[in-house]
Coordinates of C-alpha atoms and ligand atoms in Angstrom, one line a residue:
M15 CA -13.2 -24.7 50.7
A16 CA -9.9 -24.6 48.7
D17 CA -11.7 -23.1 45.6
R18 CA -13.2 -20.2 47.5
I19 CA -12.2 -16.9 46.1
T20 CA -13.4 -14.8 49.1
D21 CA -13.6 -15.1 52.8
I22 CA -17.0 -13.3 53.0
G23 CA -19.8 -15.5 54.4
P24 CA -19.9 -18.9 56.1
P25 CA -19.1 -22.1 54.3
K26 CA -21.9 -24.1 52.7
Y27 CA -23.9 -25.6 55.6
D28 CA -23.5 -29.3 54.6
E29 CA -19.7 -29.1 54.6
M30 CA -19.8 -28.8 58.4
W31 CA -22.2 -31.7 59.0
P32 CA -21.0 -34.6 61.2
Q33 CA -20.9 -37.9 59.3
Y34 CA -24.1 -39.3 61.0
I35 CA -26.0 -36.2 59.9
K36 CA -24.8 -36.6 56.3
D37 CA -25.6 -40.4 56.4
N38 CA -29.2 -39.8 57.6
Y39 CA -30.1 -36.7 55.5
G40 CA -33.8 -36.8 54.7
K41 CA -34.5 -39.9 56.8
W42 CA -35.5 -38.4 60.1
K43 CA -38.9 -39.9 61.2
Y44 CA -39.7 -38.3 64.6
H45 CA -38.3 -36.8 67.7
E46 CA -39.2 -36.6 71.3
I47 CA -38.0 -34.6 74.4
L48 CA -36.6 -37.0 77.0
E49 CA -36.2 -34.4 79.7
P50 CA -35.7 -30.6 79.8
G51 CA -32.8 -29.9 77.3
V52 CA -32.5 -33.4 76.0
L53 CA -33.9 -34.5 72.6
K54 CA -34.0 -37.8 70.8
H55 CA -34.3 -38.0 67.0
V56 CA -35.0 -41.3 65.3
T57 CA -34.6 -42.2 61.6
E58 CA -36.7 -44.5 59.5
D59 CA -34.0 -47.2 59.9
G60 CA -34.1 -46.9 63.7
F61 CA -30.9 -44.9 64.1
E62 CA -31.1 -42.7 67.3
L63 CA -29.4 -39.4 67.8
F64 CA -29.4 -37.6 71.2
T65 CA -29.1 -33.8 71.4
V66 CA -28.3 -31.9 74.6
R67 CA -29.3 -28.2 74.3
C68 CA -27.5 -25.7 76.6
G69 CA -28.1 -22.1 77.1
G70 CA -25.5 -19.8 75.6
T71 CA -25.1 -16.0 75.3
R72 CA -24.7 -14.0 72.2
L73 CA -21.4 -12.5 73.4
M74 CA -19.1 -15.2 74.8
T75 CA -15.6 -15.1 76.2
T76 CA -12.9 -17.1 74.5
L77 CA -12.4 -19.1 77.7
H78 CA -16.1 -20.2 77.6
L79 CA -15.7 -21.1 73.9
E80 CA -12.6 -23.1 74.9
D81 CA -14.7 -25.0 77.5
I82 CA -17.4 -25.8 74.8
C83 CA -14.8 -27.0 72.3
K84 CA -13.1 -29.3 74.9
I85 CA -16.5 -30.9 75.8
A86 CA -17.3 -31.3 72.1
D87 CA -13.8 -32.9 71.5
Q88 CA -14.2 -35.3 74.4
Y89 CA -17.8 -36.5 73.9
C90 CA -19.0 -35.5 70.4
D91 CA -16.2 -36.2 67.9
G92 CA -15.3 -32.5 67.9
C93 CA -18.8 -31.3 66.7
F94 CA -21.4 -29.0 68.2
R95 CA -23.7 -26.4 66.8
F96 CA -25.2 -23.0 67.7
T97 CA -28.9 -22.5 67.2
T98 CA -30.4 -19.2 66.1
R99 CA -31.4 -18.5 69.8
N100 CA -27.7 -18.7 70.9
N101 CA -28.1 -22.2 72.3
I102 CA -25.3 -24.7 72.1
E103 CA -26.2 -28.2 71.0
F104 CA -24.1 -31.3 71.6
M105 CA -25.0 -34.5 69.8
V106 CA -24.1 -38.1 70.7
T107 CA -25.2 -41.4 69.2
D108 CA -25.7 -43.7 72.3
T109 CA -27.1 -43.4 75.8
E110 CA -23.8 -44.2 77.5
K111 CA -22.2 -41.2 75.9
L112 CA -25.3 -39.2 76.6
E113 CA -25.0 -39.8 80.4
A114 CA -21.3 -38.9 80.3
L115 CA -21.9 -35.7 78.3
K116 CA -24.7 -34.6 80.7
K117 CA -22.4 -35.1 83.7
A118 CA -19.6 -33.1 82.0
L119 CA -22.1 -30.3 81.3
D120 CA -23.3 -30.3 84.9
D121 CA -19.7 -30.3 86.2
N122 CA -18.9 -27.3 84.0
G123 CA -21.6 -25.3 85.7
N124 CA -21.8 -22.6 82.9
L125 CA -23.7 -24.7 80.3
P126 CA -27.2 -25.1 81.7
K127 CA -29.4 -27.7 80.0
G128 CA -32.9 -26.6 78.9
G129 CA -34.8 -24.6 76.3
T130 CA -37.0 -27.4 75.0
G131 CA -40.8 -27.9 75.1
A132 CA -43.0 -25.9 77.4
C133 CA -40.3 -23.6 78.6
V134 CA -39.0 -20.0 78.2
T135 CA -36.7 -20.5 75.3
N136 CA -33.4 -18.6 75.1
I137 CA -33.9 -14.9 74.3
V138 CA -32.9 -13.9 70.8
H139 CA -31.6 -10.4 70.8
T140 CA -29.8 -7.6 68.8
Q141 CA -26.7 -5.6 69.4
G142 CA -27.6 -2.9 72.0
W143 CA -25.1 -0.4 73.3
V144 CA -22.2 -2.7 72.7
H145 CA -22.2 -2.2 68.9
C146 CA -25.1 -0.6 67.0
H147 CA -25.6 3.1 66.5
T148 CA -29.4 3.5 66.8
P149 CA -30.3 1.5 70.0
A150 CA -32.8 3.0 72.5
I151 CA -31.9 0.3 75.0
D152 CA -29.1 -2.1 75.7
A153 CA -29.6 -5.7 74.5
S154 CA -27.4 -8.2 76.4
G155 CA -28.0 -6.3 79.7
P156 CA -31.8 -6.6 79.9
V157 CA -31.7 -10.1 78.4
K158 CA -29.3 -11.3 81.1
A159 CA -31.5 -9.7 83.8
V160 CA -34.7 -11.1 82.4
M161 CA -33.3 -14.6 81.9
D162 CA -31.7 -14.7 85.4
D163 CA -35.1 -14.0 86.8
L164 CA -36.9 -16.6 84.6
F165 CA -34.3 -19.3 84.8
E166 CA -36.7 -21.7 86.6
Y167 CA -38.8 -21.7 83.4
W168 CA -35.8 -22.4 81.2
N169 CA -34.8 -25.8 82.6
S170 CA -38.3 -27.1 83.2
H171 CA -41.6 -27.9 81.3
K172 CA -44.0 -26.2 83.7
L173 CA -45.5 -23.6 81.3
P174 CA -48.6 -24.4 79.2
A175 CA -46.5 -24.2 76.0
Q176 CA -43.2 -22.6 74.8
V177 CA -42.7 -18.9 75.4
R178 CA -40.4 -17.2 73.0
I179 CA -39.0 -13.9 74.3
S180 CA -37.1 -11.6 71.9
L181 CA -35.4 -8.3 72.2
A182 CA -34.8 -5.6 69.6
C183 CA -33.1 -2.4 70.8
C184 CA -34.8 -0.2 68.2
L185 CA -37.9 -0.5 66.1
N186 CA -36.0 -1.1 62.9
M187 CA -35.8 -4.5 64.6
C188 CA -33.0 -6.3 63.0
G189 CA -34.0 -8.8 65.7
A190 CA -37.5 -9.3 64.4
V191 CA -39.4 -9.3 67.7
H192 CA -42.7 -8.7 65.9
C193 CA -43.9 -12.3 66.2
S194 CA -42.8 -13.2 69.8
D195 CA -44.8 -14.3 72.8
I196 CA -43.1 -11.5 74.7
A197 CA -41.2 -8.8 72.8
I198 CA -38.9 -6.4 74.4
L199 CA -38.6 -3.4 72.1
G200 CA -36.3 -0.4 72.5
V201 CA -38.2 2.9 71.6
H202 CA -37.0 6.4 71.0
R203 CA -39.5 9.1 71.8
K204 CA -37.8 12.2 70.6
P205 CA -36.7 13.4 67.1
P206 CA -33.0 13.7 66.3
V207 CA -30.9 16.5 67.6
I208 CA -29.3 18.4 64.6
E209 CA -25.7 19.4 65.0
H210 CA -25.7 22.1 62.3
S211 CA -22.0 23.0 62.3
H212 CA -20.9 19.3 61.9
L213 CA -23.7 18.5 59.5
D214 CA -22.4 21.2 57.1
K215 CA -19.0 19.6 57.1
I216 CA -19.5 15.8 57.2
C217 CA -23.0 14.8 55.9
E218 CA -24.4 14.6 52.5
I219 CA -27.7 16.5 52.8
P220 CA -29.6 14.8 49.9
T221 CA -28.8 11.4 51.4
A222 CA -30.0 12.4 54.9
I223 CA -33.2 13.7 53.3
A224 CA -33.7 10.6 51.2
S225 CA -33.2 8.3 54.2
C226 CA -36.3 9.6 56.0
P227 CA -39.3 7.2 55.5
T228 CA -41.8 9.9 56.5
A229 CA -40.3 12.8 54.5
A230 CA -39.8 14.8 57.7
I231 CA -36.4 16.2 56.7
K232 CA -36.0 19.3 54.6
P233 CA -32.9 21.3 53.6
A234 CA -32.4 24.4 55.6
K235 CA -29.9 27.2 56.2
V236 CA -29.2 27.7 59.9
D237 CA -26.7 30.3 61.2
D238 CA -25.0 30.3 57.8
Y239 CA -24.6 26.5 57.9
K240 CA -26.0 24.4 55.0
S241 CA -28.0 22.0 57.1
V242 CA -31.5 20.4 57.5
Q243 CA -34.6 20.8 59.6
V244 CA -36.9 18.1 60.9
N245 CA -40.7 18.3 61.1
A246 CA -41.0 16.9 64.6
E247 CA -44.7 16.0 64.1
R248 CA -43.8 13.8 61.2
C249 CA -40.8 12.1 62.8
M250 CA -41.4 8.5 64.0
F251 CA -38.1 8.3 65.8
C252 CA -36.7 5.5 63.6
G253 CA -33.1 6.7 63.5
N254 CA -32.7 6.1 59.7
C255 CA -31.3 9.6 59.3
Y256 CA -28.6 9.0 61.9
T257 CA -27.6 5.9 59.9
M258 CA -26.8 8.3 57.0
C259 CA -25.8 11.4 59.0
P260 CA -23.8 11.2 62.3
S261 CA -24.8 14.8 62.9
M262 CA -28.4 13.8 63.7
P263 CA -28.1 11.7 66.9
L264 CA -31.2 10.3 68.4
A265 CA -30.1 8.7 71.7
D266 CA -31.6 10.4 74.6
A267 CA -31.4 9.4 78.3
E268 CA -34.9 10.5 79.2
G269 CA -36.7 9.8 75.9
D270 CA -35.4 6.3 75.3
G271 CA -36.8 3.2 76.9
I272 CA -38.6 -0.2 76.5
A273 CA -42.0 -1.1 75.1
L274 CA -43.4 -4.6 75.8
W275 CA -45.4 -6.4 73.2
V276 CA -47.2 -9.8 73.6
G277 CA -49.0 -12.6 71.9
G278 CA -47.1 -13.0 68.6
K279 CA -46.0 -16.4 67.2
V280 CA -44.4 -17.6 63.9
S281 CA -45.8 -21.1 64.2
N282 CA -48.9 -22.1 62.3
S283 CA -49.8 -25.0 64.7
R284 CA -53.5 -24.9 65.8
T285 CA -53.9 -21.2 64.8
M286 CA -52.4 -18.9 62.2
P287 CA -49.2 -17.0 63.0
M288 CA -49.8 -13.7 64.9
F289 CA -48.1 -10.4 65.3
S290 CA -47.2 -9.2 68.9
K291 CA -49.4 -6.4 70.2
L292 CA -48.6 -3.6 72.5
A293 CA -48.9 -4.3 76.2
V294 CA -46.7 -1.7 77.9
P295 CA -45.9 1.5 75.9
Y296 CA -42.9 2.7 77.9
I297 CA -40.6 1.6 80.7
P298 CA -37.5 3.8 81.3
N299 CA -34.0 2.4 80.9
E300 CA -32.9 1.1 84.3
P301 CA -29.4 -0.4 83.9
P302 CA -27.8 -2.5 85.2
R303 CA -30.7 -4.8 86.2
W304 CA -33.8 -3.3 84.4
D305 CA -35.9 -4.0 87.5
T306 CA -39.3 -2.7 86.2
T307 CA -38.9 -4.6 82.9
V308 CA -38.0 -7.8 84.7
K309 CA -40.9 -7.5 87.1
T310 CA -43.4 -6.7 84.4
I311 CA -42.3 -9.7 82.2
R312 CA -42.6 -12.0 85.2
T313 CA -46.2 -10.7 85.9
I314 CA -47.2 -11.3 82.3
L315 CA -45.6 -14.8 82.2
E316 CA -47.2 -15.9 85.5
A317 CA -50.7 -14.6 84.4
Y318 CA -50.2 -16.7 81.3
A319 CA -48.9 -19.8 83.3
N320 CA -51.9 -19.6 85.6
G321 CA -54.6 -18.9 83.0
A322 CA -53.7 -20.7 79.8
N323 CA -54.8 -24.2 78.8
R324 CA -52.2 -26.9 78.0
Y325 CA -50.4 -26.2 74.6
E326 CA -52.0 -22.7 74.3
R327 CA -49.5 -20.1 73.2
M328 CA -49.6 -16.6 74.8
G329 CA -51.5 -15.0 71.9
E330 CA -54.0 -17.9 71.8
W331 CA -54.7 -17.5 75.5
I332 CA -55.2 -13.7 75.2
N333 CA -57.5 -14.1 72.2
R334 CA -59.6 -16.7 74.1
I335 CA -60.0 -14.6 77.3
G336 CA -60.1 -11.2 75.4
W337 CA -57.7 -8.3 75.7
E338 CA -59.8 -6.6 78.3
R339 CA -59.4 -9.5 80.6
F340 CA -55.6 -9.7 79.8
F341 CA -55.2 -6.1 81.1
E342 CA -57.3 -7.1 84.2
V343 CA -55.4 -10.2 85.1
T344 CA -51.9 -8.6 84.5
E345 CA -53.0 -5.4 86.2
L346 CA -51.2 -3.5 83.4
E347 CA -52.6 0.0 82.7
F348 CA -54.6 0.4 79.4
T349 CA -53.9 3.8 77.9
E350 CA -54.6 5.8 74.8
H351 CA -51.2 4.6 73.5
H352 CA -52.8 1.2 73.0
I353 CA -55.3 2.4 70.4
D354 CA -54.5 3.1 66.7
D355 CA -55.9 6.6 66.0
Y356 CA -56.1 7.5 62.3
R357 CA -57.2 11.0 63.1
L358 CA -53.6 11.7 64.0
A359 CA -52.7 11.2 60.3
V360 CA -54.0 14.7 59.6
T361 CA -51.0 16.3 61.3
T362 CA -48.6 13.5 62.0
W363 CA -47.9 10.0 60.8
R364 CA -47.7 8.7 64.3
N365 CA -51.2 7.2 64.2
S366 CA -50.5 3.6 65.2
T367 CA -49.5 2.0 68.5
Q368 CA -45.9 1.7 67.2
F369 CA -45.3 5.4 67.3
K370 CA -47.7 7.0 69.8
F371 CA -45.5 7.8 72.7
Ligands
SF4_408 FE1 -29.3 -1.6 65.8 FE2 -32.0 -1.4 65.8 FE3 -30.8 -3.7 65.3 FE4 -30.7 -2.7 67.7 S1 -32.5 -3.4 66.7 S2 -29.0 -3.6 66.6 S3 -30.5 -0.5 67.3 S4 -30.7 -1.9 64.0
SF4_409 FE1 -37.1 10.8 59.6 FE2 -36.6 8.7 61.2 FE3 -34.9 10.7 61.2 FE4 -37.3 11.0 62.3 S1 -35.7 9.7 63.0 S2 -36.3 12.4 60.9 S3 -38.6 9.7 60.9 S4 -35.4 9.4 59.5

């Protein structure tokens, strides 16, 4: 650390390892799940490590972080780790410490154990209205509402297999929802509004034009302002132009909303990885509790829980029963938005299910 010449980026991962992880690097033999949220890893030499996984949030208060640090100091030699799904994992090396740690977490009340095995894993999500400039929906808000509703599936193993839910608040998808069992995707449905008088003063027109992946933007003179025009039929509502030019905002209270995608997975166990496919093309933004989205996700999850075989992931279940049957059992409406239509390429580039709103 002393030799670092910049403060950009995290330290090298192995500098932060607890000693027992350093000592056993490359020696792990197997692991098992003892109960929801509790894992046991065993090395070739018989060394045992117990991990307790707790649900966390992407945005945490300093008071909550202080609680986490205190528990880590008291039970885990000052160590804990965050997973990519915003879980907090505490590790101990004997069963006595494990029981004391579990009790401390239960007493805390804000660190629920779970997220292992055949459960709904913690929702990975993007920035939403809190930070990013192109969201069509909020991120933490719908995630909180959905997870509150599905909490019974977080700290149990009553699903056929794990269900990974992800949220990206626009289809640029820095959250990569495209391979999730259930994907919550923010969609814009209208082209950007052009504020010509501002654009003339603050935007670089060639950069805005170059930013458009569908070549929908052209230079134009409007009311004596040097500005641009957008071919609405070519626009796929991606928001790239707004990234370059703040005079081309895309957010729209009526146009923006949620699309739900299902059946994706990254894992290659049993079957190949799969992309998520469109299930519901549009649900309006309904802050603060996103009632329709929450209800629809529960419907999809329960249909899967009732119909899938043990270990079958969402996409494997749908492929087995067929998409027609999926729409029947979930009672979701099948619409023209669900069909790729290459004839639309004649006049627009919105020919796939991603952009047909
Ligand atoms: Fe921004 Fe889109 Fe990422 Fe959301 S998904 S944080 S809007 S780039
Ligand atoms: Fe082009 Fe995307 Fe802007 Fe539409 S939103 S004009 S597709 S950059």
